[in-house]
XYZ file of C-alpha atoms in Angstrom:
422
model
C -32.162 7.281 -8.810
C -28.979 5.218 -8.805
C -26.934 5.280 -11.996
C -23.741 3.380 -12.822
C -21.044 3.454 -15.451
C -18.925 0.497 -14.445
C -16.674 -2.051 -16.118
C -15.666 -5.494 -14.960
C -13.464 -7.391 -17.386
C -12.086 -10.912 -17.396
C -9.092 -10.803 -19.663
C -10.364 -8.615 -22.479
C -13.988 -9.784 -22.144
C -16.727 -7.640 -20.638
C -18.393 -9.702 -17.898
C -21.375 -7.352 -17.696
C -22.266 -8.392 -21.243
C -23.700 -11.576 -19.730
C -26.458 -9.536 -18.085
C -29.649 -8.601 -19.853
C -29.496 -5.428 -21.902
C -32.133 -3.837 -19.658
C -30.362 -4.796 -16.419
C -30.878 -2.236 -13.685
C -27.929 -0.329 -12.167
C -28.445 -2.194 -8.886
C -28.151 -5.522 -10.721
C -24.876 -4.498 -12.331
C -23.464 -3.389 -8.996
C -24.620 -6.597 -7.292
C -22.939 -8.588 -10.056
C -19.611 -6.926 -9.238
C -20.059 -7.470 -5.492
C -20.939 -11.138 -5.930
C -17.926 -11.688 -8.170
C -15.638 -10.227 -5.529
C -17.285 -12.330 -2.832
C -16.545 -15.482 -4.843
C -12.807 -14.847 -4.578
C -13.024 -14.858 -0.784
C -13.831 -18.563 -0.955
C -10.295 -19.239 -2.170
C -7.779 -20.503 0.359
C -5.160 -17.790 -0.058
C -6.192 -14.121 -0.107
C -3.553 -11.486 -0.886
C -3.809 -7.719 -1.231
C -1.348 -5.330 -2.865
C -1.729 -1.712 -1.757
C -0.218 1.220 -3.634
C -0.140 4.940 -2.934
C -3.816 5.295 -3.854
C -4.948 3.677 -0.586
C -3.433 6.517 1.460
C -4.360 9.259 -1.001
C -5.867 12.257 0.708
C -3.514 12.103 3.665
C -0.248 11.296 1.876
C 0.593 13.552 -1.113
C 0.959 11.966 -4.539
C 4.244 12.370 -6.427
C 2.680 15.281 -8.316
C 1.584 16.804 -5.032
C 5.043 16.363 -3.520
C 6.593 18.143 -6.486
C 4.244 21.109 -6.214
C 4.805 21.536 -2.464
C 8.619 21.279 -2.571
C 10.135 24.661 -1.681
C 13.737 25.825 -1.269
C 15.012 28.486 1.104
C 15.647 31.516 -1.091
C 18.605 32.629 1.050
C 20.238 29.389 2.208
C 19.542 27.069 -0.753
C 20.202 29.264 -3.773
C 22.511 26.790 -5.552
C 20.217 23.863 -4.836
C 17.174 25.720 -6.171
C 18.948 26.750 -9.376
C 20.232 23.226 -10.070
C 16.834 21.698 -9.288
C 15.053 24.063 -11.674
C 17.643 23.395 -14.367
C 16.970 19.655 -14.146
C 13.196 20.190 -14.100
C 13.422 22.234 -17.294
C 14.956 19.185 -18.989
C 12.972 16.271 -17.545
C 9.686 17.969 -16.685
C 7.826 18.381 -13.401
C 8.433 14.853 -12.203
C 10.122 14.319 -8.848
C 11.149 10.724 -9.592
C 12.716 11.699 -12.949
C 14.471 14.604 -11.238
C 15.941 12.319 -8.578
C 17.062 9.962 -11.327
C 19.137 12.742 -12.916
C 20.582 13.696 -9.534
C 21.655 10.143 -8.745
C 23.224 9.784 -12.175
C 25.051 13.106 -11.808
C 26.348 12.188 -8.368
C 27.619 8.854 -9.670
C 29.297 10.647 -12.574
C 31.120 13.155 -10.387
C 32.069 10.450 -7.868
C 33.829 8.631 -10.702
C 36.007 11.566 -11.716
C 39.524 11.385 -10.269
C 40.733 14.972 -10.205
C 41.805 17.728 -7.883
C 39.458 20.164 -9.609
C 37.565 21.954 -6.853
C 34.523 22.480 -9.079
C 34.049 18.715 -9.340
C 34.159 18.420 -5.556
C 31.620 21.218 -5.274
C 29.240 19.409 -7.636
C 29.583 16.246 -5.547
C 28.588 18.156 -2.450
C 25.779 19.951 -4.279
C 24.132 16.741 -5.477
C 24.579 15.099 -2.080
C 22.793 18.062 -0.499
C 20.022 17.995 -3.105
C 19.371 14.259 -2.771
C 19.420 14.454 1.020
C 17.115 17.484 0.952
C 14.519 15.844 -1.280
C 14.576 12.458 0.454
C 14.197 14.130 3.844
C 11.281 16.115 2.415
C 9.616 12.924 1.146
C 10.181 11.225 4.519
C 8.581 14.076 6.450
C 5.649 14.183 4.013
C 4.976 10.495 4.643
C 5.285 10.827 8.409
C 1.863 12.410 8.788
C 0.090 13.452 11.963
C -2.652 10.890 12.609
C -4.634 13.478 14.573
C -5.294 15.634 11.504
C -8.697 15.431 9.849
C -7.332 14.131 6.536
C -5.409 11.371 8.330
C -8.427 10.423 10.444
C -10.527 10.063 7.307
C -8.029 7.776 5.562
C -7.438 5.834 8.783
C -11.169 5.204 8.896
C -10.998 3.463 5.514
C -8.144 1.252 6.709
C -10.078 0.341 9.858
C -13.150 -0.548 7.816
C -10.979 -2.669 5.546
C -9.511 -4.697 8.403
C -12.837 -4.985 10.195
C -14.220 -6.668 7.104
C -11.362 -8.977 6.110
C -9.454 -9.888 9.286
C -11.770 -12.640 10.473
C -11.595 -15.812 8.378
C -12.432 -19.447 8.861
C -9.548 -21.070 10.747
C -9.224 -23.691 8.001
C -8.266 -20.990 5.504
C -5.025 -19.031 5.344
C -4.764 -15.686 7.120
C -5.118 -12.560 4.981
C -1.843 -11.139 3.628
C -1.398 -7.462 2.844
C 1.575 -6.378 0.729
C 2.093 -2.641 0.406
C 4.511 -0.291 -1.317
C 3.428 2.460 1.096
C 5.796 3.592 3.840
C 3.219 5.227 6.114
C 1.789 3.782 9.329
C -1.909 3.625 8.466
C -1.983 -0.184 8.407
C -0.325 -0.564 11.798
C -2.376 2.221 13.389
C -5.632 0.700 12.142
C -4.666 -2.810 13.272
C -3.591 -1.610 16.714
C -6.785 0.389 17.221
C -8.875 -2.679 16.354
C -6.829 -5.074 18.526
C -6.097 -7.250 15.507
C -2.947 -9.346 15.720
C -0.493 -8.911 12.873
C 2.920 -10.197 11.894
C 5.154 -7.777 9.986
C 8.498 -9.552 10.279
C 9.633 -7.807 13.467
C 9.923 -9.512 16.817
C 11.346 -8.823 20.224
C 10.497 -6.935 23.361
C 12.105 -3.609 24.179
C 13.867 -3.602 20.815
C 12.157 -5.098 17.772
C 14.354 -6.500 15.008
C 13.539 -7.819 11.561
C 13.416 -11.602 11.238
C 11.757 -13.047 8.108
C 11.278 -16.395 9.872
C 8.386 -14.761 11.729
C 6.293 -14.845 8.561
C 6.107 -18.614 9.081
C 4.550 -18.124 12.523
C 0.959 -17.515 13.537
C -0.992 -16.500 16.603
C -2.789 -19.440 18.234
C -5.114 -19.951 21.175
C -5.292 -22.941 23.517
C -8.536 -24.833 23.019
C -8.288 -27.269 25.915
C -6.593 -26.500 29.223
C -5.976 -30.160 29.972
C -4.078 -30.963 26.764
C -1.824 -29.100 24.373
C -4.458 -28.367 21.747
C -4.261 -25.086 19.824
C -5.859 -23.482 16.804
C -5.020 -20.262 14.931
C -6.802 -17.103 16.029
C -9.188 -15.793 13.408
C -8.473 -12.059 13.644
C -4.887 -11.985 12.429
C -3.173 -10.730 9.270
C 0.286 -10.739 7.756
C 1.649 -7.329 6.752
C 4.531 -7.019 4.265
C 5.889 -3.492 3.681
C 7.914 -4.254 0.581
C 9.279 -0.714 0.212
C 9.982 -0.248 3.900
C 8.435 1.914 6.575
C 9.149 5.298 8.082
C 9.755 3.620 11.461
C 12.413 1.196 10.203
C 16.042 2.105 10.523
C 19.494 0.562 10.446
C 20.933 -0.157 13.847
C 24.252 -1.259 15.299
C 22.527 -3.060 18.180
C 22.087 -6.422 16.485
C 21.805 -8.377 19.751
C 21.414 -12.043 18.658
C 19.820 -11.167 15.331
C 21.560 -11.441 11.971
C 19.549 -8.535 10.524
C 20.416 -4.958 11.463
C 16.965 -3.453 10.831
C 15.031 -2.201 13.833
C 11.419 -1.084 14.184
C 10.920 2.071 16.242
C 7.933 3.861 17.684
C 6.646 6.778 15.542
C 8.054 9.271 18.063
C 11.607 7.983 17.541
C 11.790 8.098 13.751
C 14.200 10.299 11.799
C 15.208 10.340 8.118
C 18.966 10.011 8.758
C 19.031 6.228 9.313
C 15.906 5.438 7.334
C 15.930 2.336 5.128
C 13.019 3.416 2.925
C 13.040 2.607 -0.775
C 12.648 6.108 -2.188
C 11.231 6.767 -5.694
C 14.663 6.729 -7.328
C 16.343 4.713 -10.082
C 18.064 2.649 -7.387
C 14.837 1.237 -5.967
C 15.038 -1.964 -8.000
C 18.633 -2.509 -6.883
C 17.771 -1.653 -3.284
C 15.013 -4.261 -3.344
C 17.792 -6.859 -3.575
C 19.238 -5.829 -0.201
C 18.182 -6.517 3.393
C 15.357 -6.635 4.380
C 13.729 -6.255 0.977
C 15.108 -9.367 -0.658
C 13.308 -11.368 2.043
C 10.076 -9.401 1.698
C 10.034 -9.767 -2.074
C 10.798 -13.464 -1.729
C 7.736 -13.761 0.512
C 5.669 -11.856 -2.065
C 6.823 -14.182 -4.815
C 6.317 -17.377 -2.799
C 2.834 -16.432 -1.638
C 1.672 -15.713 -5.191
C 2.897 -19.149 -6.259
C 0.661 -20.940 -3.777
C -2.282 -22.778 -5.381
C -5.798 -21.347 -5.262
C -4.719 -17.775 -4.583
C -6.081 -14.361 -5.452
C -4.273 -11.022 -5.479
C -6.424 -7.916 -5.096
C -4.567 -4.862 -6.416
C -5.760 -1.540 -4.961
C -4.267 1.908 -5.475
C -1.250 0.553 -7.343
C -0.455 1.946 -10.799
C 1.956 -0.752 -12.051
C 4.836 1.720 -12.238
C 7.393 -0.383 -10.337
C 9.017 -2.935 -12.609
C 10.412 -5.066 -9.768
C 6.902 -5.440 -8.302
C 5.296 -6.050 -11.701
C 7.797 -8.784 -12.544
C 6.735 -10.832 -9.521
C 3.064 -10.578 -10.530
C 3.864 -11.512 -14.125
C 6.015 -14.427 -12.962
C 3.165 -15.711 -10.796
C 0.758 -15.549 -13.734
C 3.296 -17.353 -15.921
C 3.872 -20.223 -13.479
C 0.767 -20.540 -11.272
C -2.284 -21.636 -13.247
C -4.596 -21.294 -10.209
C -3.901 -17.669 -9.302
C -6.357 -14.861 -9.999
C -5.433 -11.178 -10.124
C -8.191 -8.635 -9.481
C -7.152 -5.080 -10.351
C -9.199 -2.134 -9.160
C -8.159 0.371 -11.790
C -9.240 2.007 -14.994
C -7.649 0.481 -18.066
C -4.708 2.633 -19.259
C -4.580 4.300 -22.634
C -3.218 2.368 -25.614
C 0.107 4.217 -25.518
C 0.858 2.597 -22.131
C 0.407 -0.913 -23.469
C 4.124 -1.712 -23.388
C 4.522 -0.357 -19.844
C 1.404 -1.998 -18.380
C 0.697 -5.081 -20.513
C -1.343 -6.811 -17.799
C -4.379 -4.687 -18.731
C -4.244 -5.775 -22.376
C -3.685 -9.531 -22.009
C -6.609 -11.829 -22.775
C -6.212 -14.108 -19.749
C -9.244 -15.366 -17.838
C -7.324 -15.129 -14.553
C -6.995 -11.339 -14.801
C -9.941 -9.184 -13.755
C -10.191 -5.394 -13.867
C -12.864 -3.371 -12.114
C -13.502 0.355 -12.533
C -16.220 2.933 -13.013
C -18.459 5.389 -11.231
C -21.771 5.350 -9.398
C -23.999 8.331 -8.663
C -27.540 9.381 -7.951
C -29.560 11.358 -10.461
C -31.545 14.146 -8.828
C -34.251 16.194 -10.500
C -34.438 19.775 -9.300
C -37.505 22.004 -9.156
C -36.903 23.152 -12.735
C -36.920 19.578 -13.989
C -33.181 19.473 -14.712
C -31.279 16.267 -13.928
C -28.037 16.607 -11.967
C -25.498 14.136 -10.598
C -25.268 13.771 -6.851
C -22.779 11.921 -4.630
C -20.654 10.567 -7.490
C -18.095 7.986 -6.362
C -15.374 6.015 -8.149
C -15.764 2.306 -7.460
C -12.077 1.474 -7.940
C -11.018 3.930 -5.199
C -10.101 2.571 -1.783
C -12.937 4.311 0.079
C -15.662 2.832 -2.122
C -14.052 -0.612 -2.199
C -13.977 -0.909 1.593
C -17.383 0.715 2.114
C -19.362 -1.057 -0.591
C -17.554 -3.851 -2.441
C -15.719 -5.979 0.120
C -17.822 -8.657 1.823
C -18.767 -7.702 5.360
C -17.920 -10.038 8.233
C -20.696 -8.999 10.587
C -19.656 -11.278 13.431
C -16.336 -9.515 13.919
C -17.865 -6.057 13.528
C -20.477 -6.800 16.192
C -17.854 -8.241 18.508
C -15.595 -5.220 18.000
C -18.451 -2.776 18.582
C -19.356 -4.628 21.787
C -15.774 -4.333 23.079
C -15.549 -0.662 22.141
C -18.839 0.058 23.909
C -17.646 -1.736 27.053
C -14.359 0.235 27.160
C -16.235 3.487 26.539
C -18.693 2.879 29.395
C -15.910 1.710 31.710
C -13.933 4.920 31.104
C -17.053 7.035 31.632
C -17.718 5.254 34.917
C -14.198 5.909 36.154
C -14.540 9.645 35.558
C -17.763 9.969 37.538
């Protein structure tokens, strides 16, 4: 028997309170699904992805901290300094990096011939480089591994459901703080067109003007009549990507950011925004100032909705844009798939505590109750509805026409390949 313990709030009001007190679990779940479907009637659909959407394949910050190891023979000084900082700030990789950046800045500012100061400069440079390289390599996951395949499946389901929209409505926009390549891999495997700000042929360079373009198809061969293709999305990686790097080969492009294939990537020239105290400052540089400007402008468009998935509201520079949109755009709605934080986080995450009818939060669990042979009731197949896997499997509206078309194409390619091998 299906059981639910779910919450859907509008501002600080419980929307499920409008249902009858004896409403069945299925009715409560359908209420949530129908509410989400309503938002897809709006002209402008935006998504904000955080680390939670790639969880399972990409380690969390806590997971990264636990897996970080130093060479006991070659990195003795680094290990000792790292542990000393951890003892003061706790087991938090971002807080640890913050101390390291501050220490490096401090020692860089000391004008002296003291060799110990120079040694500390080198030590902190090595530590920062070591940890950032470790984070980079942890993000650059092997897509052939089982964990990656599972997460990639969720991304593919997501795009299968949302990519196809009426041509009179805006294309879907996905903003993400993630640096991994799950979005691009899913889109490529589904043959869905996407614009991510990079254009070119052999070498692809960043050009924010591309976000004003769209893919179109010719409707009449005798006249110049075009209309936008339905299966297309805009992808904005607002914290960068593991396959972006600085380049000296600018060609005819003002921007010196190049997109590489996954096989070419390396951490040395990476332009990622790492989880450090400089990330807000770095967001003001190229190409991030342009990406954040796009994020801000899109949220100011009338009749818009922003679905927030897997994002914990821990980045002030991202939060400020959402708050600014709510303060200036009366027609925007923000739908947050997340459990409401504890009261002590009210000052850090005020959006969950504001009584505003444009802010919706959705969270909870669903499970089946099973009675065993002894008559005892146990939970079976419990799932969290605000997690990415459940959202894409159960809550997002399903665009059957695109799924059927995609399955037909996949079946054709499969049979063609089988025929060739006979």
